[in-house]
XYZ file of C-alpha atoms in Angstrom:
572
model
C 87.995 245.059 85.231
C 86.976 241.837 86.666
C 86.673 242.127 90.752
C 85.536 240.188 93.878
C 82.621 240.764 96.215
C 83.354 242.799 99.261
C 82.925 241.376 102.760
C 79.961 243.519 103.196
C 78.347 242.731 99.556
C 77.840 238.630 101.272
C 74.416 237.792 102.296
C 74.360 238.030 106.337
C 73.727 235.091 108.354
C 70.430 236.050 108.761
C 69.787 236.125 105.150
C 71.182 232.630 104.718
C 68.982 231.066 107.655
C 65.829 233.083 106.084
C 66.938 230.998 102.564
C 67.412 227.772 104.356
C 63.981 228.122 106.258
C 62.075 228.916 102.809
C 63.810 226.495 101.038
C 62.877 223.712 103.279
C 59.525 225.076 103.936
C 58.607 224.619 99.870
C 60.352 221.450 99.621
C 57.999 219.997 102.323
C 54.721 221.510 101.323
C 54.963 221.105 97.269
C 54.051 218.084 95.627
C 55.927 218.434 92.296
C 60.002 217.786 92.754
C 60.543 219.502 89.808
C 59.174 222.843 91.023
C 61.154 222.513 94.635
C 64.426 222.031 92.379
C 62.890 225.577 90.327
C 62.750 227.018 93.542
C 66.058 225.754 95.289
C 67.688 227.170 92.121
C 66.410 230.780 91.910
C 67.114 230.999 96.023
C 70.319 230.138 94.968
C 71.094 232.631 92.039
C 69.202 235.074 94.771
C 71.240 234.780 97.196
C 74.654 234.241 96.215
C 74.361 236.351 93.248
C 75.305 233.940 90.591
C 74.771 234.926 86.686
C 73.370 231.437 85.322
C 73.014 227.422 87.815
C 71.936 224.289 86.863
C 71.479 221.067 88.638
C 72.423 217.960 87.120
C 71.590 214.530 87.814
C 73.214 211.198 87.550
C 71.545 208.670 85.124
C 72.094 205.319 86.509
C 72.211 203.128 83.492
C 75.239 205.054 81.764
C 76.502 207.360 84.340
C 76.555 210.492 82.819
C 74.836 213.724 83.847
C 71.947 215.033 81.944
C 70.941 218.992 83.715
C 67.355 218.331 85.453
C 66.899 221.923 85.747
C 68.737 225.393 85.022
C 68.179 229.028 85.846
C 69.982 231.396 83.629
C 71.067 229.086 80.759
C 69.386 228.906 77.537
C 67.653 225.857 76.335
C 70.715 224.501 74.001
C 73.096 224.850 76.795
C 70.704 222.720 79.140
C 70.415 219.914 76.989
C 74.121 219.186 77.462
C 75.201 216.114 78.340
C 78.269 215.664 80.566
C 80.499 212.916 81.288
C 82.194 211.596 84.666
C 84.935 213.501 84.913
C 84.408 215.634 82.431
C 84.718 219.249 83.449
C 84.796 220.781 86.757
C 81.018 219.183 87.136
C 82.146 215.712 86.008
C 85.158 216.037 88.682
C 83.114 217.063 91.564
C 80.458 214.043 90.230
C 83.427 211.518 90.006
C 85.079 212.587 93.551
C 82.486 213.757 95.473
C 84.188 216.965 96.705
C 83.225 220.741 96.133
C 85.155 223.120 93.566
C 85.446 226.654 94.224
C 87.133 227.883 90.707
C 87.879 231.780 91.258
C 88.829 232.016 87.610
C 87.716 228.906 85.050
C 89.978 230.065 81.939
C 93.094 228.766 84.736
C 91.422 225.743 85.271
C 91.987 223.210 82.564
C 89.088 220.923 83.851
C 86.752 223.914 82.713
C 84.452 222.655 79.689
C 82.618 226.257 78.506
C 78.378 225.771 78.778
C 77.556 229.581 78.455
C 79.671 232.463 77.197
C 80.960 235.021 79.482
C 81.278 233.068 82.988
C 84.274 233.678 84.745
C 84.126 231.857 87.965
C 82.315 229.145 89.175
C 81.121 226.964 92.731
C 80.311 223.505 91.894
C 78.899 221.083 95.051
C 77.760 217.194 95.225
C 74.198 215.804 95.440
C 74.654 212.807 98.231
C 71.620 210.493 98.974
C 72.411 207.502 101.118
C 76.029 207.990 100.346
C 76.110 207.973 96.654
C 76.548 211.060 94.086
C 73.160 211.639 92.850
C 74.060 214.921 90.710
C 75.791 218.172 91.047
C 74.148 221.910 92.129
C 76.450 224.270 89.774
C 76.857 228.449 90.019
C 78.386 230.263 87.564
C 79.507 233.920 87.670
C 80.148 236.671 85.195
C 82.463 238.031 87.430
C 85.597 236.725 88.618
C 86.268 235.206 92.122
C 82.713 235.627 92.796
C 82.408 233.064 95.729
C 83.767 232.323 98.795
C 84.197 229.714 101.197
C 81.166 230.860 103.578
C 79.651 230.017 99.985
C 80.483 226.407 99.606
C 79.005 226.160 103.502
C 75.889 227.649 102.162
C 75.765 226.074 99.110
C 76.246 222.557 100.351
C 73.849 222.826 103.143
C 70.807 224.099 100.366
C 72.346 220.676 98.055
C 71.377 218.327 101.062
C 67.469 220.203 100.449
C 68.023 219.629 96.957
C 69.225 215.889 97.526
C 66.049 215.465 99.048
C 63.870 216.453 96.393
C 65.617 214.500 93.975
C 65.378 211.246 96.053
C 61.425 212.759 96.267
C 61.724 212.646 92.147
C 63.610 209.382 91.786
C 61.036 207.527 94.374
C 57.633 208.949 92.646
C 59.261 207.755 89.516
C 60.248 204.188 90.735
C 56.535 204.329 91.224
C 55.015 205.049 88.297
C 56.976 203.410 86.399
C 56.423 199.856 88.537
C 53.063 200.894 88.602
C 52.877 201.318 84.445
C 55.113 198.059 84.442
C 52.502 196.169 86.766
C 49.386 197.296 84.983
C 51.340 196.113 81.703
C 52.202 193.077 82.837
C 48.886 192.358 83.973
C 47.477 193.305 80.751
C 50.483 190.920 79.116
C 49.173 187.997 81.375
C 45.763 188.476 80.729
C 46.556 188.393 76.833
C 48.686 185.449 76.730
C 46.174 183.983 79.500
C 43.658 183.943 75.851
C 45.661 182.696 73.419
C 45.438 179.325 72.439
C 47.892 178.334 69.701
C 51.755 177.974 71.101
C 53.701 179.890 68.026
C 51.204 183.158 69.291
C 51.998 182.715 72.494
C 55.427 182.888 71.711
C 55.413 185.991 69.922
C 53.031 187.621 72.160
C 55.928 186.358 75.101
C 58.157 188.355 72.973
C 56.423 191.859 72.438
C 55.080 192.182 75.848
C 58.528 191.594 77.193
C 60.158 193.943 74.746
C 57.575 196.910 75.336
C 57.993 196.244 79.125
C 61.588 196.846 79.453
C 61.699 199.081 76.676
C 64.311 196.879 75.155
C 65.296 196.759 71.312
C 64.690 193.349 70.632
C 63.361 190.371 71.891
C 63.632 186.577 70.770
C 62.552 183.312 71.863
C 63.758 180.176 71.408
C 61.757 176.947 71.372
C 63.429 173.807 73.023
C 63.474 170.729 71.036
C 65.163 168.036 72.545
C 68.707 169.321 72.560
C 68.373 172.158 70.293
C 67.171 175.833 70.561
C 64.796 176.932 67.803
C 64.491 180.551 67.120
C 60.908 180.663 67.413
C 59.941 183.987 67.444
C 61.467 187.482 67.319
C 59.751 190.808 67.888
C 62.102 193.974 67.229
C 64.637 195.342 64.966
C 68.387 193.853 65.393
C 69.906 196.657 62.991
C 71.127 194.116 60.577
C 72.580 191.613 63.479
C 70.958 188.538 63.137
C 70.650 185.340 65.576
C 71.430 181.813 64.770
C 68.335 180.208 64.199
C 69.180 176.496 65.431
C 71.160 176.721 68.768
C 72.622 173.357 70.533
C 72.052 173.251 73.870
C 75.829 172.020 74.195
C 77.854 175.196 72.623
C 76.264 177.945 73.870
C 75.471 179.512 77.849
C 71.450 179.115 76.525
C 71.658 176.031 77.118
C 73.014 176.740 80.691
C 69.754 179.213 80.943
C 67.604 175.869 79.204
C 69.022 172.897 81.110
C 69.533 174.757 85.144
C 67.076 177.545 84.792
C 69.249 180.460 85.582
C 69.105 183.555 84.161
C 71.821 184.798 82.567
C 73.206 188.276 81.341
C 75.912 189.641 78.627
C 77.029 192.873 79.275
C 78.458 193.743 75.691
C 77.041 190.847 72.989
C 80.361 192.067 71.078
C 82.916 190.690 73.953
C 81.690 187.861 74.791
C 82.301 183.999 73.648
C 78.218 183.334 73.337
C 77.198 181.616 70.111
C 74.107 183.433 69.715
C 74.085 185.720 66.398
C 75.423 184.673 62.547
C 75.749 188.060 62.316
C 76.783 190.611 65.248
C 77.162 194.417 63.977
C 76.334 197.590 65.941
C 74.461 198.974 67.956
C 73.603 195.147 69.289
C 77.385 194.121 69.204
C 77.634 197.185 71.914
C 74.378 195.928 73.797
C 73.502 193.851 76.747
C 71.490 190.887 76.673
C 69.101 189.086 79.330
C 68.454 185.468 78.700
C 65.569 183.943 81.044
C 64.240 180.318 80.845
C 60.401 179.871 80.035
C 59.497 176.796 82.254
C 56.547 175.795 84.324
C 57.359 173.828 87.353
C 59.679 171.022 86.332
C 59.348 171.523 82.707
C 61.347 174.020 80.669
C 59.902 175.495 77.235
C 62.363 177.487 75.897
C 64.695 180.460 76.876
C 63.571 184.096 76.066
C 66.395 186.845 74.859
C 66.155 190.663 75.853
C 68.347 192.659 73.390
C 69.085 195.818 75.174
C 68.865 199.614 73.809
C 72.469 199.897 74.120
C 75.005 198.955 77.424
C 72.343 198.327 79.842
C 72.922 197.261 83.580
C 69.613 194.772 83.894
C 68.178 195.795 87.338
C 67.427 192.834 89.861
C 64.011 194.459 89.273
C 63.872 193.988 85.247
C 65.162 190.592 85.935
C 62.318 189.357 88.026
C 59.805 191.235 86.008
C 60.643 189.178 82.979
C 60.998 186.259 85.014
C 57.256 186.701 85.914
C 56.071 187.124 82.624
C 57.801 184.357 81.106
C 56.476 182.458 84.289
C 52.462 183.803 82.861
C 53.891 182.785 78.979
C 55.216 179.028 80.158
C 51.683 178.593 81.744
C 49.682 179.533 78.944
C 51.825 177.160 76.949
C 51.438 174.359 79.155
C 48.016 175.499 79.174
C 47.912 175.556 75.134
C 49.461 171.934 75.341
C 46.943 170.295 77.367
C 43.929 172.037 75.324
C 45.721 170.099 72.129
C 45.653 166.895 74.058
C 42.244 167.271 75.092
C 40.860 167.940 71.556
C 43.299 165.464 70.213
C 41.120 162.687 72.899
C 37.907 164.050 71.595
C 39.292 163.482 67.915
C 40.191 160.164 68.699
C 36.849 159.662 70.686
C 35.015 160.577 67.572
C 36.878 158.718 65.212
C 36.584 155.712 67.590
C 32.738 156.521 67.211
C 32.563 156.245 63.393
C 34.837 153.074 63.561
C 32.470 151.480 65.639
C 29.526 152.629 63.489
C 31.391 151.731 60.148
C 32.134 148.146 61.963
C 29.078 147.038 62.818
C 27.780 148.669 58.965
C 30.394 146.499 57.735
C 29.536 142.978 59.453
C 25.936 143.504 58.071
C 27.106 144.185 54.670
C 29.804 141.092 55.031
C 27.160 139.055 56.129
C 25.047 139.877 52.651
C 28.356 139.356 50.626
C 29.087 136.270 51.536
C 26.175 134.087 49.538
C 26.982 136.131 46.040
C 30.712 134.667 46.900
C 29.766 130.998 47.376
C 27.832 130.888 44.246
C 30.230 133.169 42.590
C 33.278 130.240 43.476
C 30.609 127.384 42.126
C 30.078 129.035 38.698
C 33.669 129.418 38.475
C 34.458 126.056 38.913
C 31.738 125.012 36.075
C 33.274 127.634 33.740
C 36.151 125.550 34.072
C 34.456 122.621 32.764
C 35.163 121.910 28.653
C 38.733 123.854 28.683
C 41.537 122.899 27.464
C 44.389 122.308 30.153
C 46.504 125.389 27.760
C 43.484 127.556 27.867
C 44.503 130.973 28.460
C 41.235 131.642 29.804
C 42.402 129.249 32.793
C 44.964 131.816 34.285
C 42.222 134.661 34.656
C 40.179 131.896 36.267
C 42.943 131.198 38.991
C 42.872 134.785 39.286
C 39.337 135.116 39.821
C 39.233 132.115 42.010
C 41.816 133.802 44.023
C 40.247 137.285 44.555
C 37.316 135.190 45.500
C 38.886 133.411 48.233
C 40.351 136.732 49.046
C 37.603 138.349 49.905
C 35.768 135.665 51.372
C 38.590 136.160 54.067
C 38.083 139.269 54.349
C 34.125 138.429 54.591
C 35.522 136.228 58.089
C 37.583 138.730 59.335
C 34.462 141.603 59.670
C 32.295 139.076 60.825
C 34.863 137.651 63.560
C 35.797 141.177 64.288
C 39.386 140.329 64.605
C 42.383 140.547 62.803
C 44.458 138.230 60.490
C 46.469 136.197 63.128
C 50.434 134.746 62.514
C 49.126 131.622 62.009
C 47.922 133.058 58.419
C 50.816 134.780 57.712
C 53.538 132.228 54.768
C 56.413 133.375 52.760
C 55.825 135.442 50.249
C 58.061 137.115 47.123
C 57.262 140.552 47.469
C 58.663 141.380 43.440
C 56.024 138.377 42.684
C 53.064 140.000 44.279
C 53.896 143.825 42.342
C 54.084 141.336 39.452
C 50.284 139.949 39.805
C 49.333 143.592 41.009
C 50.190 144.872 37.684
C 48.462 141.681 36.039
C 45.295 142.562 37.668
C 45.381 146.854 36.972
C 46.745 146.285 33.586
C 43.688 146.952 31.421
C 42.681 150.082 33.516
C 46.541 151.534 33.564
C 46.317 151.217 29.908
C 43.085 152.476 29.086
C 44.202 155.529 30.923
C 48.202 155.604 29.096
C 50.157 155.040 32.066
C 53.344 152.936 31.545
C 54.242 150.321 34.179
C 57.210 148.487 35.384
C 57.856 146.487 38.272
C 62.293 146.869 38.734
C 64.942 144.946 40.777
C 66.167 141.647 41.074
C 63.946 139.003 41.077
C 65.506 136.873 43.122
C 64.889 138.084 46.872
C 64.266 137.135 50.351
C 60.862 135.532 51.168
C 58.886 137.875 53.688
C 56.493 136.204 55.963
C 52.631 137.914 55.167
C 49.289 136.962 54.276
C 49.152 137.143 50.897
C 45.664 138.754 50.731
C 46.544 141.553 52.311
C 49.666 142.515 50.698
C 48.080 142.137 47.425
C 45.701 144.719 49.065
C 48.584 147.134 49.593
C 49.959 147.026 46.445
C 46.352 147.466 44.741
C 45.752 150.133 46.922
C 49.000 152.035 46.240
C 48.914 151.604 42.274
C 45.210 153.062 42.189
C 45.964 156.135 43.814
C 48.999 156.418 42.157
C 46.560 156.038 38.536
C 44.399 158.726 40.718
C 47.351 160.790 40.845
C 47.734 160.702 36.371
C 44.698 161.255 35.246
C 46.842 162.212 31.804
C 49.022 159.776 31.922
C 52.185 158.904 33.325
C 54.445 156.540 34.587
C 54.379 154.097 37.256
C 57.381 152.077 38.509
C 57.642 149.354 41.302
C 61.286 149.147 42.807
C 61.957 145.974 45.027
C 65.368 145.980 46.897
C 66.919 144.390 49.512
C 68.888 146.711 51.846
C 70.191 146.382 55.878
C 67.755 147.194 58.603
C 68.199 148.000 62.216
C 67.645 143.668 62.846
C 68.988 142.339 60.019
C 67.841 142.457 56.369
C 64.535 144.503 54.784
C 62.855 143.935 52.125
C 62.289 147.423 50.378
C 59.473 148.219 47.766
C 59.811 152.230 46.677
C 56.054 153.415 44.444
C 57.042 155.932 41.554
C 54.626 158.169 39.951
C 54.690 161.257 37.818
C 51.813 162.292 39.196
C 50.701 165.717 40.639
C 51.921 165.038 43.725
C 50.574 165.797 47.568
C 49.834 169.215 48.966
C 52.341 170.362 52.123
C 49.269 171.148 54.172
C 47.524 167.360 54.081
C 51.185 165.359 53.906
C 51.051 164.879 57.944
C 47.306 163.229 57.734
C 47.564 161.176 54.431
C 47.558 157.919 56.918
C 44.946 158.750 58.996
C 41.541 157.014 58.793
C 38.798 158.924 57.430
C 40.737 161.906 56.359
C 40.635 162.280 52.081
C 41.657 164.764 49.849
C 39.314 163.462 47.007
C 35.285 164.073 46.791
C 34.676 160.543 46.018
C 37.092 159.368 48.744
C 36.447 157.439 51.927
C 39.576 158.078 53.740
C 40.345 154.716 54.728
C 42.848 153.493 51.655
C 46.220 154.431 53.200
C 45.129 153.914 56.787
C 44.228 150.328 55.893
C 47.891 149.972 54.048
C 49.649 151.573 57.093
C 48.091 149.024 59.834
C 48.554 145.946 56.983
C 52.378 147.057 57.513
C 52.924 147.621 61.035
C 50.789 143.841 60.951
C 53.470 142.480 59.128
C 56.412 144.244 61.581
C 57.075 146.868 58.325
C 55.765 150.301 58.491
C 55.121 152.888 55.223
C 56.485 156.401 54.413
C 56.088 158.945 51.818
C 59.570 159.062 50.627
C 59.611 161.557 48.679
C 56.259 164.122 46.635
C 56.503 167.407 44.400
C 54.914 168.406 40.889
C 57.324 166.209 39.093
C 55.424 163.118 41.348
C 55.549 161.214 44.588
C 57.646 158.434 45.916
C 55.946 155.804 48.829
C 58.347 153.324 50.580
C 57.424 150.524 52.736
C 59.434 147.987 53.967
C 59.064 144.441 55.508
C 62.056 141.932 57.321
C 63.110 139.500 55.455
C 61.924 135.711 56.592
C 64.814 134.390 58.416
């Protein structure tokens, strides 16, 4: 039959001050928390003669008490997990006041951990005013404590309290220590790279394995968009919006006034951020920092936490300071592009200079061949019939000749063809005597040619010479481009510009077409795709068009061929 201790079965006052002086004795000469809680707990058990106790500790990021250490219980009932307010120790956690519970089956707060206890003394861990965790006994026996109990037991808790804040301060330190040595290590890495997408990433898994986060993303900032740049993690299936606009989501809040920001639950909140939002991220909170260096802002970096997460002001400036080390080695990684872009430009400035003074030497031998070239074209003249056929391919040779004697001037003035060279010119004429002059070799080699659209259009203003050089240019590597054949259409048109009408000439082939990788440098000088090529073709057509206020595009280039459009105004 159950039954209650006896007045003279309770542990004297002596006894009690004996525990209390050995208790804080250990707790003041051991250097392991752990063990002083080991040893609070068996005084305890000792000296109130409890059957089975436990002390259970707060966590701080969901609440809930997770049993630190037990004495008594087996290791299935330790690993018990208790709510706020769940059971007698989840009461006396959410209200802070001591339960003396003489028999637990007439207590309907009582949530069974081990079989057979009857009666149980539950009191609060306090630390600067807070409920840290709760020092439990249980009893076998019914009614087994007394109020002189609580007394006792609460004064050992404020010992206990003590170790704990012992255990909670060594860990604050190792961990910040771990997290400092990491992030030095993180800014030390990032400090290396070079190349702005790694530094990205590498922004992204440092920050993710120093907050121990499930995911994190960063977005690039573009003008007024958000790029999802790079993403490190596993969402679970939830996935974010690649493309963000500054204007419809908090981001840009984050982007634009460099705050950071946090969700608390991704799932209830109004933020634009995922295409798809499922579990466990819809239930997670999110930290959103801006990546900037001094006045200039990069992009925004995304935390995805392991669940409902309160972000610490400490995790907040820890990520602030590494995405302070990743915006530096970006700004860093921008100015190293500039710089090798200058010594690009310094060494292409080089070989221009070399190739200009080669070419004034080798104008200056071309232009005797072309004077007596022009006089023996003017006495093959002589003895033909004014409807000689031969006559037109002598106006054409007379005016290639005078061509290139201008362009013999130009490389020996060093200078450029001025507007006082420049006359009105039919653009859908010119294709016309371009295709005249690469007929033969377009045949020989079974391309089919047209020149389309209407062939009355508006006079550009252009010197002649050099247009014909764009269109010769153009048609040969578009014959480059077939070496089985093809076809090869000319399109002029007239459509509206941003100042009033331009004159619109679109280059068909069917040719192989131009790899992704080389597409961005087609136009610039030097830079060739082909063995036998100089470099200089489209770089020469692209200045002849900006010359003539008109500029040149690749329109459009795949396997089934490639599409070139340049444009001129129309003479007013």
């Amino acid at each position: 039959m159950p039954h209650s201790f006896k007045s003279q079965e309770r542990p004297g006052d002596a006894r009690v001050l004996d525990c209390l002086y050995r208790v804080g004795a250990f707790v003041n000469a051991t250097e392991d928390p752990r063990e002083a809680l080991d040893f609070i707990l068996a005084e305890i058990v000792q000296t109130l003669g409890a059957s089975s106790a436990s002390i259970a500790l707060v966590e701080p990021a969901t609440g809930s008490l997770r049993i630190e250490v037990s004495n008594g219980l087996d290791a299935e009932s330790a690993k018990q997990i208790i709510l706020q307010g769940q059971g007698i120790t989840g009461w006396v956690a959410l209200y802070a006041k001591p339960q003396r519970i003489p028999d637990v089956s007439k207590d309907q707060r009582y949530v069974e951990i081990r079989q057979g206890i009857r009666s149980e003394l539950a009191v609060p861990m306090e630390l600067m005013g807070n409920v840290i965790g709760v020092v439990n006994c249980d009893s076998d026996r019914l009614d087994a404590f007394t109020e002189q109990d609580v007394a006792f037991l609460s004064l050992l808790t404020n010992e206990a309290s003590k170790a704990v804040g012992r255990i909670w301060l060594l860990r604050q330190l190792r961990s910040k220590a771990a997290q400092l040595e990491a992030l030095v290590g993180a800014a030390q890495g990032l400090a290396r790279e070079r190349d702005e997408p790694g530094i990205s990433l590498d922004l992204a898994r440092h920050t993710r394995a120093l907050l121990g986060a499930r995911a994190c993303a960063y977005f690039k900032l573009e003008g007024r968009d958000l790029i999802l740049t790079s993403l490190d993690g596993d969402c679970a299936g939830s996935v974010f919006i690649p493309k963000l606009s500054v204007d419809v989501t908090s981001l840009g809040t984050v982007a634009t006034r460099r705050r950071t920001l946090v969700v608390p639950i991704a799932g209830k909140t109004e933020e634009n951020l995922f295409s798809k939002l499922i579990d466990p991220v819809a239930s997670s909170s999110l930290l959103a920092v801006p990546v900037r260096y001094e006045d200039d802002t990069f992009g925004v970096l995304v935390c995805v936490a392991m669940g409902a997460y309160r972000f610490s002001d400490d995790d907040k400036h820890l990520v602030t300071a590494l995405s302070s080390f990743g915006a530096s080695s970006i700004q860093n990684a921008r100015l190293y592009a500039k710089v090798f872009a200058v010594e690009e430009g310094l060494r292409r400035s080089e070989r221009l200079t070399a190739l200009g003074m080669l070419s004034a030497e080798v104008a200056h031998e071309i232009r005797n061949p072309l004077t007596v070239m022009k006089l023996l074209s003017d006495t093959l003249a002589q003895g033909m019939g004014t409807h000689d056929p031969r006559l037109e391919d002598l106006g054409v040779m007379r005016e290639k000749i005078s061509h290139m004697e201008g362009v013999v001037s130009r490389v020996l003035g060093m200078s450029k063809a001025q507007s006082g060279a420049f006359k009105p010119i039919n653009l859908r004429e010119s294709a016309d005597k371009a295709m005249v002059l690469l007929r033969l070799k377009l045949q020989q080699l079974g391309v089919k040619f047209a020149v389309e659209g209407e062939p009355m259009i508006p006079l550009v203003e252009g010197n002649p010479g050099q247009i014909q050089q764009v269109f010769l240019n153009l048609m040969l590597n578009a014959v480059q481009a077939m070496p089985a054949g093809g076809n090869l259409v000319v399109k002029v048109d007239v459509e509206p510009g941003p100042q009033g009408e331009v004159v619109v000439i679109r280059i068909a082939d069917t040719g192989t077409g131009i790899a992704p990788e080389i597409l961005p440098k087609i136009f610039e000088s030097f830079f060739t795709s082909r063995e036998d090529g100089t470099g200089l073709g489209l770089a020469i057509v692209k200045r002849i068009m900006r010359d003539h206020r008109g500029d040149i595009i690749v329109e459009s280039t795949g396997p089934a061929g490639t599409v070139f459009k340049l444009w001129m105004p129309a003479a007013k």
